[in-house]
Short mmCIF file of C-alpha atoms and ligand atoms in Angstrom, two decimals:
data_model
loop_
_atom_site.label_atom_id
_atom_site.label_comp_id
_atom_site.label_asym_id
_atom_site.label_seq_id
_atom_site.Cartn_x
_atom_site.Cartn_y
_atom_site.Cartn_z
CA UNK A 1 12.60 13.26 -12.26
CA UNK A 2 13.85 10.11 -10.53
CA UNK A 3 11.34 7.52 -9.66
CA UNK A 4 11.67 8.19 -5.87
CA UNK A 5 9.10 5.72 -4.40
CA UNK A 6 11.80 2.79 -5.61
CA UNK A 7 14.28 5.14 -4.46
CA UNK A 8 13.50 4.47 -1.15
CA UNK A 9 14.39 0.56 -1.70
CA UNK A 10 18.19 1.29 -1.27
CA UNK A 11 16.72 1.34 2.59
CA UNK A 12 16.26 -2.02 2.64
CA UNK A 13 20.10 -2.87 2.49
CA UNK A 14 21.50 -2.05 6.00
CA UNK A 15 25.23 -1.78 4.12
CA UNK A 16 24.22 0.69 1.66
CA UNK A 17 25.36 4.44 1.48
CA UNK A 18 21.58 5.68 2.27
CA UNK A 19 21.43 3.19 4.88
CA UNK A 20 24.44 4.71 6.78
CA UNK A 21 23.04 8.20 6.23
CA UNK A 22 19.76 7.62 7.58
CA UNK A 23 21.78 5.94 10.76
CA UNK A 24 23.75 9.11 11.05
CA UNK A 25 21.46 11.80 10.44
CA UNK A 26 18.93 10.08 13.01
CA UNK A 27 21.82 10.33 15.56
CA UNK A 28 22.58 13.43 15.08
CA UNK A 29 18.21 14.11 15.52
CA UNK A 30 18.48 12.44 18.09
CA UNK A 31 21.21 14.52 20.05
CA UNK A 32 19.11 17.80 19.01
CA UNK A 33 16.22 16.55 20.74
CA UNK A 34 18.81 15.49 24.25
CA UNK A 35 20.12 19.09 23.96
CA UNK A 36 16.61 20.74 23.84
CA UNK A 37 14.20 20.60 27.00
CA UNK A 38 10.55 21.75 26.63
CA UNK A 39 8.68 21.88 23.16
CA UNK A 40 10.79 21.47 19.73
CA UNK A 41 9.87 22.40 16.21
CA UNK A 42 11.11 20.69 13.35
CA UNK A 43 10.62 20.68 9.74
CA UNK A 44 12.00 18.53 6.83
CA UNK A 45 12.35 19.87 2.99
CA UNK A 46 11.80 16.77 0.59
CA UNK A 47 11.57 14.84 3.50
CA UNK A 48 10.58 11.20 1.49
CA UNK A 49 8.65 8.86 3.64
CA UNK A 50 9.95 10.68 6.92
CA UNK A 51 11.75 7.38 8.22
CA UNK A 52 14.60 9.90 9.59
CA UNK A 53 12.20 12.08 12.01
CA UNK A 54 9.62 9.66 12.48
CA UNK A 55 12.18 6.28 13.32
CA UNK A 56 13.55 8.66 15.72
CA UNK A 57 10.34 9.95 17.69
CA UNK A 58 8.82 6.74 17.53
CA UNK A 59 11.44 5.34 19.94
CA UNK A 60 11.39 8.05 22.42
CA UNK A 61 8.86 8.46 25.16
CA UNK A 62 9.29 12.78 24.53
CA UNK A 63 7.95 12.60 21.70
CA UNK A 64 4.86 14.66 22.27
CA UNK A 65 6.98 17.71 22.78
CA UNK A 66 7.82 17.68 19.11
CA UNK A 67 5.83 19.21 16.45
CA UNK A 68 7.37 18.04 13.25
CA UNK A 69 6.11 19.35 9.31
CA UNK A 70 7.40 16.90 6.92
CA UNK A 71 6.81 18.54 2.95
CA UNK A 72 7.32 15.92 0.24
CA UNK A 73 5.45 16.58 -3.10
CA UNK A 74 4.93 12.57 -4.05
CA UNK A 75 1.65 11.42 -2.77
CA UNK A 76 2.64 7.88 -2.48
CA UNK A 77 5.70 8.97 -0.07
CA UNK A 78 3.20 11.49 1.50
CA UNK A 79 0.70 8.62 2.34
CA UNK A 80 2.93 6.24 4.05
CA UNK A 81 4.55 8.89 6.38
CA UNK A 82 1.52 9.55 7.26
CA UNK A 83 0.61 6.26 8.47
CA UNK A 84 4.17 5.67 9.99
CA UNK A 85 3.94 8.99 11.79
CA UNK A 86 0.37 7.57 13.64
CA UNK A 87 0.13 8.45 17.29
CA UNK A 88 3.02 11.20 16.47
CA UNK A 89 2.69 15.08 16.18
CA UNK A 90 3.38 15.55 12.43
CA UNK A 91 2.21 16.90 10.09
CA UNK A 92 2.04 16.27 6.19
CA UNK A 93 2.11 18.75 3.79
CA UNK A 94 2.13 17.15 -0.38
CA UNK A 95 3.24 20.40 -1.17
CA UNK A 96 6.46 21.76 -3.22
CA UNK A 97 9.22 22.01 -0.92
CA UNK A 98 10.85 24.57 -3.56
CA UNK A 99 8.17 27.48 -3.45
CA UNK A 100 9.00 29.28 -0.22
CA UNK A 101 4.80 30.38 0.21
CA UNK A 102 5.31 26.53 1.34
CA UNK A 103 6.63 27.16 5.13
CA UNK A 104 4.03 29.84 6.04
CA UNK A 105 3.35 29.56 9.62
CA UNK A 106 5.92 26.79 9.74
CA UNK A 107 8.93 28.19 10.10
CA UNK A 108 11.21 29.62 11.75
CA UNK A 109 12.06 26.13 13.21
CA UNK A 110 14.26 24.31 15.97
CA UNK A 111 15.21 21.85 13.61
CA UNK A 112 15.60 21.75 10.12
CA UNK A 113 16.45 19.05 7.76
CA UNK A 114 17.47 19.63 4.14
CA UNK A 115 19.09 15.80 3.99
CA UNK A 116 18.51 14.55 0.08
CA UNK A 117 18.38 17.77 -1.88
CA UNK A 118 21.80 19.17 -2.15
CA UNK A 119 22.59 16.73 -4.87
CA UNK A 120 19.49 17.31 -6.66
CA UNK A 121 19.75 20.80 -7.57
CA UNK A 122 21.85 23.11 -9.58
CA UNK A 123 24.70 24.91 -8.02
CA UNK A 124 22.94 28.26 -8.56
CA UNK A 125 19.95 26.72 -6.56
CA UNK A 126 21.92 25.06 -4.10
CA UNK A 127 23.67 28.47 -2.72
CA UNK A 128 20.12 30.33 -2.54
CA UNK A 129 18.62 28.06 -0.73
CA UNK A 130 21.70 28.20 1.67
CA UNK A 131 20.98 31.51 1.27
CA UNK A 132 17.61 31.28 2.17
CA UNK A 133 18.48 28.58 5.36
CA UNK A 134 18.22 31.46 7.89
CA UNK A 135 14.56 32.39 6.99
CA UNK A 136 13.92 28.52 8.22
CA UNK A 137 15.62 28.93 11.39
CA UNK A 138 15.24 30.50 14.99
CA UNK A 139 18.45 31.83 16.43
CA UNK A 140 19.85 28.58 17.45
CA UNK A 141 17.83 25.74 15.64
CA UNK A 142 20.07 23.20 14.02
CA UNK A 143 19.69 22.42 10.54
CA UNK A 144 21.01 18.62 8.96
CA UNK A 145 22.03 18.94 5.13
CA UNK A 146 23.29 16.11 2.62
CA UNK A 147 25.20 16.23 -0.28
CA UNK A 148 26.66 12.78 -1.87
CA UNK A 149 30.60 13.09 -3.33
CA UNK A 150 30.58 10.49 -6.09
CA UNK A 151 31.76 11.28 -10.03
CA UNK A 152 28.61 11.81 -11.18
CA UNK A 153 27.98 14.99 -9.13
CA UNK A 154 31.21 15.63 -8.10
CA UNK A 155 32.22 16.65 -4.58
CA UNK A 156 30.81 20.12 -4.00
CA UNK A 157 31.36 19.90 0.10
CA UNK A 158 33.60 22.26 0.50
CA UNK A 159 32.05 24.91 -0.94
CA UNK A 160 28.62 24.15 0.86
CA UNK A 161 30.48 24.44 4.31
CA UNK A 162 31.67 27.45 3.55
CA UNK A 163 28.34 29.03 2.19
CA UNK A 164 26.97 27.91 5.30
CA UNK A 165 29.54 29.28 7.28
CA UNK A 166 28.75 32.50 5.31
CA UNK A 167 25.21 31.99 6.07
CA UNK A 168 25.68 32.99 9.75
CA UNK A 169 25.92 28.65 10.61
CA UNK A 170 28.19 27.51 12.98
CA UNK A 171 29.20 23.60 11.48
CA UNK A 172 29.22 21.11 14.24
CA UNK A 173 29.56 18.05 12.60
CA UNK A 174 30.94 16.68 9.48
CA UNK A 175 30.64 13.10 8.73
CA UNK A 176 31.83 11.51 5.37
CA UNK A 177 31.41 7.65 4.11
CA UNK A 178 34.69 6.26 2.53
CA UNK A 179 34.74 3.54 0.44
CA UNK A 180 31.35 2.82 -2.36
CA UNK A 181 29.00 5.65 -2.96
CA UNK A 182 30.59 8.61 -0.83
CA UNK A 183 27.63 9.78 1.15
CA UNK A 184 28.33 12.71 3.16
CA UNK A 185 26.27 14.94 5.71
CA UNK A 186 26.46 17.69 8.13
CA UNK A 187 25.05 19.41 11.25
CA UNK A 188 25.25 23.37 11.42
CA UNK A 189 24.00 25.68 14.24
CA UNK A 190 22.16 28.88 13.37
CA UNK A 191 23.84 32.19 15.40
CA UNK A 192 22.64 34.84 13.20
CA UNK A 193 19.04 37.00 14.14
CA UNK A 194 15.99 35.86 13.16
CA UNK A 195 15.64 36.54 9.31
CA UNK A 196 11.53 36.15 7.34
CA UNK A 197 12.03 34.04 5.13
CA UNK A 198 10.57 35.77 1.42
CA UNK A 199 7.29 33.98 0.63
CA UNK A 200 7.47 35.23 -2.79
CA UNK A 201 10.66 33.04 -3.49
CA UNK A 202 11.20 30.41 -5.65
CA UNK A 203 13.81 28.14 -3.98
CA UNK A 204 15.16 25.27 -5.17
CA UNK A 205 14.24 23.00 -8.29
CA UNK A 206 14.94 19.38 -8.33
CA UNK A 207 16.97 18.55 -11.97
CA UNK A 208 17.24 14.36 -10.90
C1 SAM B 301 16.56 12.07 -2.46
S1 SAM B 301 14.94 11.95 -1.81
C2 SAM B 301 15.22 12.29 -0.09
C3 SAM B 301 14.08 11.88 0.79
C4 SAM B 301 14.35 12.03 2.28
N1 SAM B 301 14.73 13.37 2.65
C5 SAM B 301 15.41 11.02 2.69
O1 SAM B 301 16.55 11.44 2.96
O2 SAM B 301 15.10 9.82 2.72
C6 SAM B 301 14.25 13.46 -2.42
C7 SAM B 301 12.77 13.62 -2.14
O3 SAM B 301 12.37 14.92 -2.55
C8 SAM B 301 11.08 14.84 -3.12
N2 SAM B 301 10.90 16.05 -3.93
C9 SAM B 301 11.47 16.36 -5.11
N3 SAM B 301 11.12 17.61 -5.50
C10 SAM B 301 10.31 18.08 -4.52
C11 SAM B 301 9.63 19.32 -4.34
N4 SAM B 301 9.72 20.31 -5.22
N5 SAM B 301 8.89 19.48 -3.22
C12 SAM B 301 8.79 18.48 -2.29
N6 SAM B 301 9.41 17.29 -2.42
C13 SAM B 301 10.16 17.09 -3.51
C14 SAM B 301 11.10 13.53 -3.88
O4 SAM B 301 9.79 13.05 -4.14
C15 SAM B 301 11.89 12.65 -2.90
O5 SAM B 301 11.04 11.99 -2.00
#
């Protein structure tokens, strides 16, 4: 696997591709958290260092309403969300985000983010977890997804959107990054019942 503690340096250039999906998929937190009185629930899948989650409820005086569960398996990532997320309700799990025995008691969730796995996964574990994205959501929680379009990986977007669609998901944004790496992301609404998600199953596996 990727060395993804030096991954995390593409952050430091404000015109790079990760840059402008971090920007967008805080917005798009961000207009969750507007649309949602009262408590929230959130959880994010591989969720790195947290900087999307916690740069967002660090800046807003609410942010004791929202419970967030980041689950990233690298201890060095784990460790400085953890001291970013200080004063914040969230919680830390260095656990594999692939083994669905993972999100007991955490889910079903208000929001969920799956932003930095798409690409990272083979196509037969990319459509079961999308699959699986109803057992992480209540009827109406918004889930954030991410899936790059350059050569190397190809542009698979079409497909996801419409496995989502199938899914019971209702898409509600779309946003795509012309020009360099072709970032991509998206914003779907859950309107299906509330699904358990299967403890006993083995989700995703990161290939990169
Ligand atoms: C591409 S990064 C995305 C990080 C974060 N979501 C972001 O957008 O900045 C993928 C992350 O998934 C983590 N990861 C890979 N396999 C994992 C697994 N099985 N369980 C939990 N985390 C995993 C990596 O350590 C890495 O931090």
């Amino acid at each position: 696997m990727r060395d993804y503690v030096s991954w995390h340096d593409a952050y430091d250039d404000p015109s790079s591709a990760l840059s402008w999906r971090l920007s967008r998929v805080r917005h798009h937190i961000g207009l969750v958290l507007d649309a949602r009185p009262g408590p929230v629930t959130a959880v994010s899948l591989c969720a790195g260092d947290g900087r999307d989650l916690i740069g967002v409820l660090s800046a807003r005086a609410d942010a004791d309403r929202v419970g967030v569960t980041l689950v990233e398996i690298d201890p060095v990532l784990a460790a400085r969300a953890v001291a970013a997320a200080e004063g914040l309700r969230v919680s830390v799990l260095t656990r594999d985000a692939g083994d669905a025995s993972t999100y007991a008691g955490i889910v079903p969730a208000d929001l969920v983010l799956m932003v930095g796995i798409f690409g990272n996964i083979s196509d037969a574990d990319l459509e079961n977890l999308i699959r699986a994205a109803p057992g992480f959501c209540r009827p109406g929680a918004t889930l954030l997804w991410s899936r790059g379009r350059d050569a190397d990986i190809g542009d698979r977007n079409e497909t996801v959107r419409n496995w989502f669609g199938q899914a019971g998901f209702r898409e509600v944004a779309y946003e795509a990054r012309e020009g360099g790496e072709r970032a991509a992301m998206g914003v779907v609404q859950y309107e299906g019942e509330a699904v358990e998600l299967d403890a006993a199953r083995r989700l995703f596996t990161f290939v990169r």
